[in-house]
mmCIF file of C-alpha atoms and ligand atoms in Angstrom:
data_model
loop_
_atom_site.group_PDB
_atom_site.id
_atom_site.type_symbol
_atom_site.label_atom_id
_atom_site.label_comp_id
_atom_site.label_asym_id
_atom_site.label_seq_id
_atom_site.Cartn_x
_atom_site.Cartn_y
_atom_site.Cartn_z
ATOM 1 C CA MET A 806 -88.818 39.537 -80.314
ATOM 2 C CA PRO A 807 -85.079 38.995 -79.677
ATOM 3 C CA ALA A 808 -83.443 40.997 -76.889
ATOM 4 C CA PHE A 809 -80.836 42.318 -79.317
ATOM 5 C CA PRO A 810 -81.975 43.727 -82.655
ATOM 6 C CA LYS A 811 -79.987 43.056 -85.821
ATOM 7 C CA PRO A 812 -77.339 45.756 -86.358
ATOM 8 C CA ILE A 813 -79.176 47.313 -89.331
ATOM 9 C CA HIS A 814 -82.424 47.388 -87.327
ATOM 10 C CA LEU A 815 -80.659 49.155 -84.475
ATOM 11 C CA ALA A 816 -79.345 51.705 -86.983
ATOM 12 C CA HIS A 817 -82.912 52.292 -88.196
ATOM 13 C CA GLN A 818 -84.230 52.674 -84.634
ATOM 14 C CA ILE A 819 -81.608 55.284 -83.770
ATOM 15 C CA ILE A 820 -81.942 57.183 -87.057
ATOM 16 C CA LYS A 821 -85.736 57.249 -86.662
ATOM 17 C CA LYS A 822 -85.369 59.130 -83.378
ATOM 18 C CA LEU A 823 -82.868 61.581 -84.818
ATOM 19 C CA VAL A 824 -84.223 62.556 -88.244
ATOM 20 C CA GLN A 825 -86.893 65.261 -88.459
ATOM 21 C CA PRO A 826 -89.257 66.174 -91.305
ATOM 22 C CA GLY A 827 -87.469 68.631 -93.606
ATOM 23 C CA ASP A 828 -84.021 67.140 -92.992
ATOM 24 C CA ILE A 829 -81.557 66.217 -95.743
ATOM 25 C CA ALA A 830 -80.271 62.632 -95.713
ATOM 26 C CA VAL A 831 -77.850 60.628 -97.839
ATOM 27 C CA ASP A 832 -77.798 56.939 -98.706
ATOM 28 C CA ALA A 833 -74.146 56.510 -99.694
ATOM 29 C CA THR A 834 -74.616 52.948 -101.033
ATOM 30 C CA LEU A 835 -78.027 52.769 -102.698
ATOM 31 C CA GLY A 836 -78.114 49.067 -103.606
ATOM 32 C CA ASN A 837 -81.789 48.202 -103.920
ATOM 33 C CA GLY A 838 -82.893 51.421 -102.237
ATOM 34 C CA HIS A 839 -84.243 50.017 -98.976
ATOM 35 C CA ASP A 840 -82.346 52.523 -96.851
ATOM 36 C CA ALA A 841 -83.153 55.374 -99.256
ATOM 37 C CA LEU A 842 -86.873 54.638 -98.928
ATOM 38 C CA PHE A 843 -86.555 54.424 -95.149
ATOM 39 C CA LEU A 844 -84.830 57.832 -95.114
ATOM 40 C CA ALA A 845 -87.314 59.379 -97.564
ATOM 41 C CA ASN A 846 -90.208 58.438 -95.308
ATOM 42 C CA LEU A 847 -88.467 60.054 -92.332
ATOM 43 C CA VAL A 848 -87.512 63.358 -93.968
ATOM 44 C CA GLY A 849 -90.919 63.716 -95.648
ATOM 45 C CA GLU A 850 -91.766 65.884 -98.630
ATOM 46 C CA LYS A 851 -90.169 68.974 -97.108
ATOM 47 C CA GLY A 852 -86.865 67.129 -96.876
ATOM 48 C CA LYS A 853 -84.794 65.341 -99.486
ATOM 49 C CA VAL A 854 -82.810 62.133 -99.891
ATOM 50 C CA PHE A 855 -79.682 61.916 -102.009
ATOM 51 C CA GLY A 856 -78.239 58.583 -103.049
ATOM 52 C CA PHE A 857 -75.029 57.272 -104.599
ATOM 53 C CA ASP A 858 -74.102 54.026 -106.303
ATOM 54 C CA VAL A 859 -71.719 52.971 -109.052
ATOM 55 C CA GLN A 860 -74.058 50.400 -110.639
ATOM 56 C CA PRO A 861 -76.792 51.502 -113.086
ATOM 57 C CA SER A 862 -78.933 48.546 -111.931
ATOM 58 C CA ALA A 863 -78.795 49.866 -108.352
ATOM 59 C CA LEU A 864 -80.045 53.276 -109.476
ATOM 60 C CA GLU A 865 -82.788 51.664 -111.527
ATOM 61 C CA SER A 866 -84.102 49.442 -108.736
ATOM 62 C CA SER A 867 -83.792 52.216 -106.137
ATOM 63 C CA SER A 868 -85.645 54.708 -108.360
ATOM 64 C CA GLN A 869 -88.315 52.108 -109.052
ATOM 65 C CA ARG A 870 -88.722 51.501 -105.313
ATOM 66 C CA MET A 871 -89.213 55.240 -104.743
ATOM 67 C CA GLU A 872 -91.725 55.544 -107.570
ATOM 68 C CA GLU A 873 -93.684 52.514 -106.374
ATOM 69 C CA ASN A 874 -93.970 54.217 -103.010
ATOM 70 C CA GLY A 875 -94.985 57.578 -104.447
ATOM 71 C CA ILE A 876 -91.747 59.295 -103.365
ATOM 72 C CA THR A 877 -90.523 62.230 -105.450
ATOM 73 C CA HIS A 878 -88.261 64.071 -102.982
ATOM 74 C CA TYR A 879 -85.042 62.309 -103.956
ATOM 75 C CA HIS A 880 -82.078 62.591 -106.268
ATOM 76 C CA PHE A 881 -79.764 59.700 -107.066
ATOM 77 C CA TYR A 882 -76.283 59.952 -108.563
ATOM 78 C CA LEU A 883 -74.638 57.279 -110.678
ATOM 79 C CA THR A 884 -71.235 57.933 -109.175
ATOM 80 C CA GLY A 885 -69.161 56.795 -106.225
ATOM 81 C CA HIS A 886 -69.845 58.159 -102.743
ATOM 82 C CA GLU A 887 -66.263 59.491 -102.782
ATOM 83 C CA ASN A 888 -67.687 62.255 -105.018
ATOM 84 C CA MET A 889 -70.341 63.210 -102.458
ATOM 85 C CA ALA A 890 -68.812 66.564 -101.510
ATOM 86 C CA GLU A 891 -68.693 67.883 -105.078
ATOM 87 C CA GLN A 892 -72.239 66.698 -105.867
ATOM 88 C CA MET A 893 -73.993 68.205 -102.849
ATOM 89 C CA SER A 894 -74.863 71.880 -103.293
ATOM 90 C CA GLU A 895 -74.893 74.407 -100.434
ATOM 91 C CA GLU A 896 -78.684 74.648 -100.415
ATOM 92 C CA ASN A 897 -78.896 70.960 -99.479
ATOM 93 C CA LEU A 898 -76.515 71.147 -96.550
ATOM 94 C CA PRO A 899 -75.876 70.343 -93.776
ATOM 95 C CA LEU A 900 -76.877 66.685 -93.646
ATOM 96 C CA ALA A 901 -78.758 65.091 -90.764
ATOM 97 C CA VAL A 902 -77.693 61.535 -91.538
ATOM 98 C CA VAL A 903 -75.507 59.572 -93.951
ATOM 99 C CA MET A 904 -76.008 55.804 -94.215
ATOM 100 C CA PHE A 905 -73.333 53.447 -95.548
ATOM 101 C CA ASN A 906 -74.224 49.795 -96.123
ATOM 102 C CA LEU A 907 -70.901 48.417 -97.332
ATOM 103 C CA GLY A 908 -70.126 45.295 -99.343
ATOM 104 C CA TYR A 909 -71.866 44.050 -102.486
ATOM 105 C CA LEU A 910 -75.355 44.295 -103.922
ATOM 106 C CA PRO A 911 -77.273 41.129 -102.968
ATOM 107 C CA ASN A 912 -78.306 38.973 -105.967
ATOM 108 C CA ALA A 913 -75.980 40.889 -108.296
ATOM 109 C CA ASP A 914 -72.312 40.905 -109.262
ATOM 110 C CA LYS A 915 -70.495 40.092 -106.021
ATOM 111 C CA SER A 916 -67.206 41.306 -107.457
ATOM 112 C CA ILE A 917 -68.456 44.917 -107.266
ATOM 113 C CA ILE A 918 -67.783 45.757 -103.646
ATOM 114 C CA THR A 919 -67.095 48.875 -101.663
ATOM 115 C CA THR A 920 -63.415 49.276 -100.781
ATOM 116 C CA GLU A 921 -61.505 51.297 -98.231
ATOM 117 C CA GLN A 922 -59.870 53.333 -101.030
ATOM 118 C CA THR A 923 -63.163 55.103 -101.702
ATOM 119 C CA THR A 924 -65.079 54.421 -98.481
ATOM 120 C CA ILE A 925 -62.624 56.306 -96.252
ATOM 121 C CA PRO A 926 -62.615 59.483 -98.433
ATOM 122 C CA ALA A 927 -66.425 59.269 -98.547
ATOM 123 C CA LEU A 928 -66.614 58.970 -94.771
ATOM 124 C CA ASN A 929 -64.355 61.994 -94.391
ATOM 125 C CA SER A 930 -66.597 63.985 -96.745
ATOM 126 C CA ALA A 931 -69.662 62.893 -94.805
ATOM 127 C CA LEU A 932 -68.092 64.154 -91.567
ATOM 128 C CA GLN A 933 -67.613 67.574 -93.164
ATOM 129 C CA LEU A 934 -71.133 67.753 -94.603
ATOM 130 C CA LEU A 935 -72.886 66.626 -91.430
ATOM 131 C CA LYS A 936 -74.586 69.052 -89.068
ATOM 132 C CA SER A 937 -73.782 69.128 -85.357
ATOM 133 C CA GLY A 938 -75.805 66.346 -83.778
ATOM 134 C CA GLY A 939 -75.900 64.509 -87.129
ATOM 135 C CA LEU A 940 -75.082 60.843 -87.558
ATOM 136 C CA ILE A 941 -73.179 58.515 -89.884
ATOM 137 C CA SER A 942 -74.194 54.860 -89.771
ATOM 138 C CA ILE A 943 -71.892 52.261 -91.316
ATOM 139 C CA MET A 944 -72.801 48.589 -91.761
ATOM 140 C CA CYS A 945 -69.514 46.676 -92.053
ATOM 141 C CA TYR A 946 -69.291 43.176 -93.547
ATOM 142 C CA PRO A 947 -65.938 41.582 -92.724
ATOM 143 C CA GLY A 948 -67.134 38.113 -93.851
ATOM 144 C CA HIS A 949 -66.360 38.377 -97.582
ATOM 145 C CA ALA A 950 -63.017 38.712 -99.349
ATOM 146 C CA GLY A 951 -62.110 42.386 -99.346
ATOM 147 C CA GLY A 952 -64.745 43.147 -96.720
ATOM 148 C CA ASP A 953 -62.302 42.105 -94.001
ATOM 149 C CA VAL A 954 -59.679 44.649 -95.081
ATOM 150 C CA GLU A 955 -62.274 47.371 -95.613
ATOM 151 C CA SER A 956 -63.954 46.751 -92.237
ATOM 152 C CA GLU A 957 -60.603 46.915 -90.479
ATOM 153 C CA ALA A 958 -59.739 50.202 -92.193
ATOM 154 C CA VAL A 959 -63.157 51.679 -91.367
ATOM 155 C CA SER A 960 -62.934 50.579 -87.723
ATOM 156 C CA GLU A 961 -59.484 52.104 -87.421
ATOM 157 C CA TRP A 962 -60.758 55.329 -89.026
ATOM 158 C CA ALA A 963 -63.627 55.467 -86.521
ATOM 159 C CA GLU A 964 -61.428 54.665 -83.516
ATOM 160 C CA ASN A 965 -59.172 57.580 -84.356
ATOM 161 C CA LEU A 966 -61.852 60.266 -84.614
ATOM 162 C CA PRO A 967 -61.196 62.971 -82.011
ATOM 163 C CA ARG A 968 -63.290 62.404 -78.894
ATOM 164 C CA GLU A 969 -64.022 66.086 -78.407
ATOM 165 C CA ASN A 970 -65.797 66.273 -81.790
ATOM 166 C CA PHE A 971 -67.276 62.800 -82.368
ATOM 167 C CA ARG A 972 -68.855 59.967 -80.422
ATOM 168 C CA VAL A 973 -68.417 56.472 -81.885
ATOM 169 C CA VAL A 974 -70.403 53.343 -81.008
ATOM 170 C CA CYS A 975 -69.849 49.802 -82.281
ATOM 171 C CA TYR A 976 -72.541 47.082 -82.183
ATOM 172 C CA GLY A 977 -72.550 43.476 -83.386
ATOM 173 C CA LEU A 978 -72.720 39.844 -82.335
ATOM 174 C CA HIS A 979 -69.512 39.074 -80.478
ATOM 175 C CA ASN A 980 -69.641 35.263 -80.158
ATOM 176 C CA ALA A 981 -70.526 34.181 -83.701
ATOM 177 C CA PRO A 982 -68.255 32.492 -86.271
ATOM 178 C CA ASN A 983 -67.241 33.771 -89.730
ATOM 179 C CA ASN A 984 -66.791 37.459 -88.953
ATOM 180 C CA PRO A 985 -70.412 38.606 -88.590
ATOM 181 C CA PRO A 986 -71.513 42.084 -89.741
ATOM 182 C CA TYR A 987 -71.355 44.959 -87.312
ATOM 183 C CA LEU A 988 -72.590 48.521 -87.102
ATOM 184 C CA LEU A 989 -70.542 51.642 -86.457
ATOM 185 C CA LEU A 990 -72.353 54.838 -85.517
ATOM 186 C CA VAL A 991 -70.590 58.201 -85.531
ATOM 187 C CA GLU A 992 -72.291 61.189 -83.932
ATOM 188 C CA LYS A 993 -70.915 64.631 -84.751
ATOM 189 C CA LEU A 994 -70.858 66.642 -81.545
ATOM 190 C CA SER A 995 -69.628 69.987 -82.861
HETATM 191 C C1 LIG B 1458 -74.766 46.251 -99.505
HETATM 192 S S1 LIG B 1458 -75.179 47.147 -100.965
HETATM 193 C C2 LIG B 1458 -76.200 48.428 -100.320
HETATM 194 C C3 LIG B 1458 -77.582 47.991 -99.881
HETATM 195 C C4 LIG B 1458 -78.576 49.120 -99.842
HETATM 196 N N1 LIG B 1458 -78.296 50.092 -98.805
HETATM 197 C C5 LIG B 1458 -80.037 48.663 -99.773
HETATM 198 O O1 LIG B 1458 -80.793 49.199 -98.948
HETATM 199 O O2 LIG B 1458 -80.414 47.810 -100.570
HETATM 200 C C6 LIG B 1458 -73.675 47.983 -101.345
HETATM 201 C C7 LIG B 1458 -73.743 48.860 -102.584
HETATM 202 O O3 LIG B 1458 -72.584 49.689 -102.631
HETATM 203 C C8 LIG B 1458 -72.341 49.965 -103.983
HETATM 204 N N2 LIG B 1458 -71.011 50.563 -104.176
HETATM 205 C C9 LIG B 1458 -69.820 49.987 -104.424
HETATM 206 N N3 LIG B 1458 -68.847 50.921 -104.525
HETATM 207 C C10 LIG B 1458 -69.454 52.133 -104.320
HETATM 208 C C11 LIG B 1458 -69.003 53.487 -104.301
HETATM 209 N N4 LIG B 1458 -67.724 53.801 -104.486
HETATM 210 N N5 LIG B 1458 -69.917 54.462 -104.087
HETATM 211 C C12 LIG B 1458 -71.219 54.176 -103.884
HETATM 212 N N6 LIG B 1458 -71.710 52.906 -103.886
HETATM 213 C C13 LIG B 1458 -70.832 51.907 -104.100
HETATM 214 C C14 LIG B 1458 -72.552 48.647 -104.678
HETATM 215 O O4 LIG B 1458 -72.763 48.827 -106.057
HETATM 216 C C15 LIG B 1458 -73.778 48.103 -103.917
HETATM 217 O O5 LIG B 1458 -74.952 48.414 -104.602
#
């Protein structure tokens, strides 16, 4: 067991402690639905998971993953996470956690990537929709073309959040080559 968990595993550990049965959670980048399934198991049948992705194949594989695991308390949208605010109805707010796993869908079209143009508006929406004590987790991948610019924009966004309302933590390997992935966690204080 390594002393330092991988960034995504640390995100899971922290989210596990925070999320309660009955909570509402969002996976803002569904991909293959691993994070959505993780969240669905935490919120339980009294809670609900909402998911967003722009690729039909991502919705298909994520829905299949939920069905294979007997999960029915979810709703996935084939639209960008920048439309999160207009898709979420009052009855499903506020959110306990919003997960962003940026970049491209592994084993698929690597030209379809998240970009700062939509990620930053989505992050701002998530801040609004989050409850006090809620959390946004963001896996940043600066190692691919476009991911460097996006990661920089997201880090700058996070650095500039007002300290009286948000707490921001950054975690990643600091002495590795090729711009390794890192995790940003934003806790909403009030
Ligand atoms: C790294 S993958 C996510 C992995 C996923 N969390 C999992 O557990 O498998 C990034 C995903 O973001 C999606 N994406 C790209 N632009 C998006 C947008 N504007 N809104 C939502 N998802 C987007 C891609 O289609 C891709 O599936």
